[in-house]
Amino acid sequence: MRKLIATLSASAALVLLLASAALAGTTLTYANFPPAKTFPCVQMEHWKAEVENRTNGAVAVQTFPGGTLLGAKNMLRGVQTGQADIGCISLPYYPGVFPAMSAVNLPVAFSSTTVASLTMWDLYQKYQPEEFKDVIVLTMFTSAPSNIMSKTPVKQLGDLNGMELRASGSILKILGDMGAQGVGMPMSQTPEALQKGVVKGLVSSFDVLKDFNFAEICRYETITNLPVYPFAVIMNKASWNRLPGDAQKVLTDLGREQSEWTGNYLDNHIKDSLAWAKEKYKVEVFELTAAEHADIKAKGVPLVNAWRTEAAKADLDADAILSDMLALKTKYETETGK
Ligand code: 3IO
């Protein structure tokens, strides 16, 4: 009898051990290029907590902010080859690679991050473009509409004359047309470029005034409402295929929610960041005239046409993508009031 009980309890222990090993099975690595404080990493930590919670710990996520696993430019390849299971990419860092989703980087004057992020997500869901065929897309979101942050004041567009400003993607072209000199590089290289004086400012969203402490060096801010930067969180296909079905479902269900969460977080955070910059560094904020905004808008038209040509070359229905994007933008502006 004793022997039987001992055998039974030993096998019960073995079953428990195997079950917990199966549950504890998966740890996913998640690489990100900018520092931990910045919004792409804040959304990453939120996503990690949601996934670990919703899978009851069956999936653990190990995060690597600040380029500690993969950097801005090797992120896409690094995820495709499995150096990281998951990675966060800023699409404008890969010119020509994302002909469909780069539409979100066009100068269409998005009114908020929430609107741009939800528009991007729905547009992706509708077209599921080829350009992401080698990875699994977990979520998409954008930065907030871009403004100028500079070391010397840009009170009017004429002040841009020859000024070197860091940007990426379509903003580079617009800056050139406005008489400035766009200098392309990832956000993660910008602190050094500003320090060394290689650039005299940057064009991005106001969260970076606080999160990179750019307010200290860029005391002048000009509201331009230039394009958002589109981001995608991508996963290695083999890593995805190794996940149990219920875990895959948790990740799939999180896609849109994460996009909206990030949009709301950033819309709030840019307000905090600008208020903080005014308080701590007494930064000055300049508004342009209606005529100057009309000028910026007019300079965006050839860009939209150039995108159309590129999209058509990639066998995409450019007009359909554009009109869907604008319809989604209007829909979400109405729905969110933002
Ligand atoms: C961005 C990128 C990394 C960290 C914080 C950020 N805030 C806005 C952006 C967008 C941008 O300028 C870029 O290069 O993706």
Coordinates of C-alpha atoms and ligand atoms in Angstrom, one line a residue:
M1 CA 0.0 0.0 0.0
R2 CA 2.8 2.4 1.0
K3 CA 4.6 1.6 -2.1
L4 CA 1.6 2.2 -4.2
I5 CA 1.0 5.6 -2.6
A6 CA 4.6 6.5 -3.1
T7 CA 4.5 5.6 -6.7
L8 CA 1.2 7.5 -7.2
S9 CA 2.5 10.7 -5.6
A10 CA 5.8 10.4 -7.5
S11 CA 3.9 10.2 -10.8
A12 CA 1.6 13.1 -9.7
A13 CA 4.6 15.2 -9.0
L14 CA 6.0 14.3 -12.4
V15 CA 2.8 15.3 -14.1
L16 CA 2.8 18.7 -12.3
L17 CA 6.4 19.2 -13.2
L18 CA 5.7 18.6 -16.9
A19 CA 2.6 20.8 -16.8
S20 CA 4.4 23.7 -15.3
A21 CA 7.4 23.2 -17.7
A22 CA 4.9 23.5 -20.6
L23 CA 3.3 26.5 -19.0
A24 CA 6.6 28.2 -18.2
G25 CA 7.7 27.3 -21.7
T26 CA 7.7 30.5 -23.6
T27 CA 9.8 33.6 -23.1
L28 CA 9.7 36.1 -25.9
T29 CA 12.5 38.6 -26.5
Y30 CA 11.3 42.1 -27.5
A31 CA 13.8 44.6 -28.9
N32 CA 13.3 48.4 -29.2
F33 CA 15.7 51.1 -30.4
P34 CA 15.0 54.2 -28.3
P35 CA 15.6 54.6 -24.5
A36 CA 13.3 53.1 -21.9
K37 CA 11.5 56.4 -21.0
T38 CA 10.3 57.1 -24.6
F39 CA 6.8 56.2 -25.8
P40 CA 7.8 53.2 -28.1
C41 CA 9.2 51.6 -24.9
V42 CA 6.4 52.7 -22.6
Q43 CA 3.9 51.0 -25.0
M44 CA 6.2 47.9 -25.0
E45 CA 6.1 47.6 -21.2
H46 CA 2.3 48.0 -21.3
W47 CA 2.0 45.2 -23.9
K48 CA 4.4 43.0 -21.9
A49 CA 2.2 43.4 -18.8
E50 CA -1.0 42.7 -20.7
V51 CA 0.4 39.6 -22.4
E52 CA 1.8 38.1 -19.2
N53 CA -1.4 38.8 -17.4
R54 CA -3.8 37.5 -20.1
T55 CA -1.8 34.3 -20.6
N56 CA -1.5 33.8 -16.8
G57 CA 2.2 33.9 -17.1
A58 CA 2.4 31.2 -19.8
V59 CA 4.1 33.7 -22.1
A60 CA 6.8 35.9 -20.5
V61 CA 8.2 38.9 -22.4
Q62 CA 11.8 40.0 -21.9
T63 CA 12.2 43.6 -23.1
F64 CA 15.4 45.2 -24.5
P65 CA 15.0 49.0 -24.7
G66 CA 17.7 51.4 -25.9
G67 CA 19.1 49.3 -28.8
T68 CA 20.5 46.7 -26.3
L69 CA 19.4 43.8 -28.5
L70 CA 18.8 45.4 -31.9
G71 CA 19.2 49.0 -33.2
A72 CA 17.0 51.2 -35.3
K73 CA 18.4 50.1 -38.6
N74 CA 18.9 46.4 -38.1
M75 CA 15.6 45.8 -36.3
L76 CA 13.7 44.5 -39.3
R77 CA 16.4 42.1 -40.4
G78 CA 17.0 41.1 -36.8
V79 CA 13.4 40.1 -36.3
Q80 CA 13.2 38.3 -39.6
T81 CA 16.3 36.2 -38.7
G82 CA 15.2 35.6 -35.1
Q83 CA 17.8 37.5 -33.3
A84 CA 14.8 38.9 -31.4
D85 CA 11.4 37.3 -31.4
I86 CA 9.7 40.8 -31.5
G87 CA 10.9 44.2 -32.5
C88 CA 9.6 47.8 -32.9
I89 CA 10.3 49.6 -36.2
S90 CA 9.8 53.1 -37.3
L91 CA 8.8 52.7 -41.0
P92 CA 10.5 55.8 -42.4
Y93 CA 13.9 54.3 -41.4
Y94 CA 13.4 51.8 -44.2
P95 CA 12.8 53.9 -47.4
G96 CA 11.1 51.9 -50.2
V97 CA 10.5 48.9 -48.0
F98 CA 6.9 49.7 -47.0
P99 CA 5.2 51.2 -50.1
A100 CA 1.7 50.7 -48.8
M101 CA 1.9 51.7 -45.1
S102 CA 4.2 54.6 -45.8
A103 CA 1.0 56.4 -46.8
V104 CA 0.5 57.1 -43.1
N105 CA 3.7 59.2 -43.3
L106 CA 2.2 61.6 -45.9
P107 CA 1.2 65.2 -45.1
V108 CA -2.5 64.7 -44.6
A109 CA -2.6 66.7 -41.3
F110 CA -3.6 64.0 -38.8
S111 CA -5.3 65.8 -35.8
S112 CA -4.0 63.4 -33.1
T113 CA -2.0 60.3 -32.4
T114 CA -5.1 58.3 -31.6
V115 CA -6.7 59.1 -35.0
A116 CA -3.5 58.4 -36.9
S117 CA -2.8 55.1 -35.0
L118 CA -6.3 53.7 -35.4
T119 CA -6.3 54.7 -39.1
M120 CA -3.0 52.9 -39.6
W121 CA -4.3 49.8 -37.9
D122 CA -7.5 49.6 -39.9
L123 CA -5.7 50.4 -43.2
Y124 CA -3.3 47.5 -42.5
Q125 CA -6.1 45.1 -41.6
K126 CA -7.9 46.0 -44.8
Y127 CA -5.0 45.7 -47.2
Q128 CA -2.6 43.2 -45.4
P129 CA 0.1 44.4 -47.8
E130 CA 2.8 42.0 -49.1
E131 CA 5.5 44.2 -47.6
F132 CA 5.0 42.5 -44.2
K133 CA 4.8 39.0 -45.5
D134 CA 8.0 37.8 -43.8
V135 CA 6.8 38.8 -40.3
I136 CA 3.7 38.8 -38.1
V137 CA 2.4 42.3 -37.3
L138 CA 1.4 42.5 -33.7
T139 CA 0.3 46.2 -33.6
M140 CA 0.8 49.5 -35.3
F141 CA 0.8 53.1 -34.0
T142 CA 2.2 56.5 -34.9
S143 CA 4.0 59.4 -33.2
A144 CA 2.1 62.6 -32.7
P145 CA 1.9 65.1 -35.6
S146 CA 5.4 66.6 -36.0
N147 CA 6.7 70.1 -35.0
I148 CA 10.0 71.9 -35.2
M149 CA 12.2 71.9 -32.1
S150 CA 15.3 74.1 -32.7
K151 CA 18.3 75.9 -31.1
T152 CA 17.4 79.2 -32.7
P153 CA 13.9 80.5 -33.2
V154 CA 11.8 79.6 -36.2
K155 CA 9.2 82.4 -35.9
Q156 CA 8.3 82.3 -39.6
L157 CA 9.1 79.8 -42.4
G158 CA 11.8 82.2 -43.8
D159 CA 13.8 81.5 -40.6
L160 CA 14.3 78.0 -41.8
N161 CA 16.7 79.1 -44.5
G162 CA 19.5 76.5 -44.7
M163 CA 18.8 75.2 -41.2
E164 CA 19.9 71.6 -40.6
L165 CA 17.1 69.7 -39.0
R166 CA 16.9 66.0 -38.2
A167 CA 14.0 64.1 -39.5
S168 CA 13.2 60.9 -41.4
G169 CA 10.9 59.9 -44.3
S170 CA 8.5 62.4 -46.0
I171 CA 9.4 65.2 -43.6
L172 CA 12.9 65.4 -45.1
K173 CA 11.5 66.3 -48.5
I174 CA 9.0 68.8 -47.1
L175 CA 11.9 70.5 -45.1
G176 CA 13.9 70.8 -48.3
D177 CA 11.0 72.4 -50.1
M178 CA 10.6 74.9 -47.2
G179 CA 14.3 76.0 -47.6
A180 CA 15.6 74.0 -44.6
Q181 CA 18.1 71.2 -44.9
G182 CA 16.7 67.9 -43.7
V183 CA 19.2 65.5 -42.3
G184 CA 18.0 61.9 -42.1
M185 CA 18.8 59.7 -39.1
P186 CA 17.0 57.6 -36.6
M187 CA 15.8 59.3 -33.4
S188 CA 18.3 57.2 -31.4
Q189 CA 21.2 59.1 -33.1
T190 CA 19.7 62.5 -32.6
P191 CA 21.0 63.4 -29.1
E192 CA 24.6 63.1 -30.3
A193 CA 23.9 65.0 -33.6
L194 CA 22.3 67.9 -31.5
Q195 CA 25.2 67.8 -29.0
K196 CA 27.8 67.9 -31.8
G197 CA 26.0 70.6 -33.7
V198 CA 25.5 68.4 -36.8
V199 CA 21.9 69.5 -36.7
K200 CA 20.3 72.6 -35.2
G201 CA 17.1 71.0 -34.3
L202 CA 14.7 68.2 -35.2
V203 CA 11.2 67.6 -36.5
S204 CA 9.2 65.1 -34.5
S205 CA 6.6 65.0 -31.8
F206 CA 6.8 67.0 -28.5
D207 CA 7.1 63.9 -26.3
V208 CA 10.9 64.1 -27.0
L209 CA 11.3 67.5 -25.3
K210 CA 10.9 65.7 -22.0
D211 CA 11.9 62.1 -22.7
F212 CA 15.2 62.9 -24.4
N213 CA 15.5 66.2 -22.5
F214 CA 15.7 68.0 -25.9
A215 CA 14.0 71.0 -24.4
E216 CA 17.3 71.9 -22.7
I217 CA 19.1 72.3 -26.1
C218 CA 16.1 73.2 -28.3
R219 CA 14.5 76.1 -26.6
Y220 CA 12.3 77.1 -29.5
E221 CA 9.3 75.1 -30.7
T222 CA 7.3 75.9 -33.9
I223 CA 3.9 74.3 -34.5
T224 CA 3.9 73.0 -38.0
N225 CA 1.6 69.9 -37.8
L226 CA 3.8 68.0 -40.1
P227 CA 3.4 64.2 -40.7
V228 CA 3.3 61.5 -38.1
Y229 CA 5.9 58.7 -38.1
P230 CA 4.3 55.3 -38.5
F231 CA 5.6 52.4 -36.4
A232 CA 5.0 48.6 -36.5
V233 CA 5.6 45.9 -33.9
I234 CA 6.7 42.8 -35.7
M235 CA 7.3 39.2 -34.7
N236 CA 9.5 36.5 -36.2
K237 CA 7.3 33.9 -38.0
A238 CA 8.9 30.8 -36.5
S239 CA 8.6 32.3 -33.0
W240 CA 4.9 32.9 -33.7
N241 CA 4.4 29.4 -35.0
R242 CA 5.9 28.0 -31.8
L243 CA 3.3 29.7 -29.6
P244 CA 0.2 27.7 -28.5
G245 CA -3.0 28.7 -30.2
D246 CA -4.5 30.3 -27.1
A247 CA -1.4 32.5 -26.7
Q248 CA -1.6 33.5 -30.4
K249 CA -5.2 34.5 -29.8
V250 CA -4.2 36.7 -26.8
L251 CA -1.7 38.5 -29.0
T252 CA -4.1 38.9 -32.0
D253 CA -6.8 40.3 -29.8
L254 CA -4.4 42.9 -28.3
G255 CA -3.5 44.4 -31.7
R256 CA -6.1 47.1 -32.1
E257 CA -6.3 47.8 -28.3
Q258 CA -2.6 48.4 -28.1
S259 CA -2.8 50.8 -31.1
E260 CA -5.5 52.8 -29.3
W261 CA -3.8 52.7 -25.9
T262 CA -0.5 54.0 -27.4
G263 CA -2.4 56.8 -29.3
N264 CA -4.1 57.9 -26.1
Y265 CA -0.9 57.7 -24.0
L266 CA 1.0 59.8 -26.5
D267 CA -1.8 62.4 -27.0
N268 CA -1.7 63.0 -23.2
H269 CA 2.1 62.7 -22.9
I270 CA 2.9 65.4 -25.5
K271 CA 0.8 67.9 -23.4
D272 CA 2.7 66.9 -20.2
S273 CA 6.0 67.1 -22.0
L274 CA 5.4 70.6 -23.5
A275 CA 4.1 72.0 -20.2
W276 CA 7.2 70.5 -18.5
A277 CA 9.5 72.1 -21.1
K278 CA 7.8 75.5 -20.6
E279 CA 8.1 75.3 -16.8
K280 CA 11.7 73.9 -16.6
Y281 CA 13.4 75.6 -19.6
K282 CA 11.0 78.4 -20.4
V283 CA 10.8 77.2 -24.0
E284 CA 9.0 79.5 -26.4
V285 CA 6.3 78.2 -28.8
F286 CA 5.6 79.9 -32.1
E287 CA 2.5 79.6 -34.3
L288 CA 2.7 80.1 -38.0
T289 CA 0.2 82.2 -40.0
A290 CA -2.7 80.7 -42.0
A291 CA -0.9 81.6 -45.2
E292 CA 2.2 79.7 -44.0
H293 CA 0.1 76.6 -43.2
A294 CA -1.4 76.9 -46.7
D295 CA 2.1 77.0 -48.1
I296 CA 3.1 73.9 -46.2
K297 CA 0.0 72.1 -47.4
A298 CA 0.7 73.0 -51.0
K299 CA 4.3 71.7 -50.7
G300 CA 2.8 68.3 -49.6
V301 CA 0.9 67.8 -52.8
P302 CA 3.9 66.6 -55.0
L303 CA 4.8 64.2 -52.1
V304 CA 1.4 62.6 -52.3
N305 CA 1.8 62.2 -56.0
A306 CA 5.3 60.8 -55.7
W307 CA 3.9 58.2 -53.2
R308 CA 1.2 57.3 -55.7
T309 CA 3.8 56.5 -58.3
E310 CA 5.8 54.4 -55.9
A311 CA 2.8 52.6 -54.7
A312 CA 1.6 51.9 -58.3
K313 CA 5.1 50.5 -59.1
A314 CA 4.6 48.0 -56.2
D315 CA 1.3 46.9 -57.8
L316 CA -0.8 48.6 -55.1
D317 CA -4.1 50.4 -55.7
A318 CA -2.8 53.8 -54.6
D319 CA -6.0 55.7 -55.0
A320 CA -8.0 53.2 -53.0
I321 CA -5.4 53.2 -50.2
L322 CA -5.4 57.0 -50.1
S323 CA -9.1 57.4 -50.1
D324 CA -9.6 54.7 -47.5
M325 CA -7.0 56.4 -45.3
L326 CA -8.7 59.7 -45.5
A327 CA -12.1 58.2 -44.8
L328 CA -10.7 56.4 -41.8
K329 CA -9.1 59.6 -40.6
T330 CA -12.5 61.5 -40.8
K331 CA -14.3 58.6 -39.1
Y332 CA -11.9 58.5 -36.2
E333 CA -11.8 62.3 -35.9
T334 CA -15.6 62.2 -35.4
E335 CA -15.6 59.2 -33.2
T336 CA -12.8 60.3 -30.8
G337 CA -13.4 64.0 -31.0
K338 CA -9.5 64.4 -31.2
Ligands
3IO1 C1 10.1 58.9 -31.8 C2 11.0 57.9 -32.1 C3 11.7 57.3 -31.0 C4 11.4 57.7 -29.7 C5 10.5 58.7 -29.4 C6 9.9 59.3 -30.5 N1 8.9 60.3 -30.5 C7 8.6 60.5 -31.8 C8 9.3 59.7 -32.6 C9 9.1 59.6 -34.1 C10 10.4 59.9 -34.8 O1 10.9 61.0 -34.9 C11 11.1 58.8 -35.4 O2 12.2 59.0 -35.9 O3 10.5 57.7 -35.4

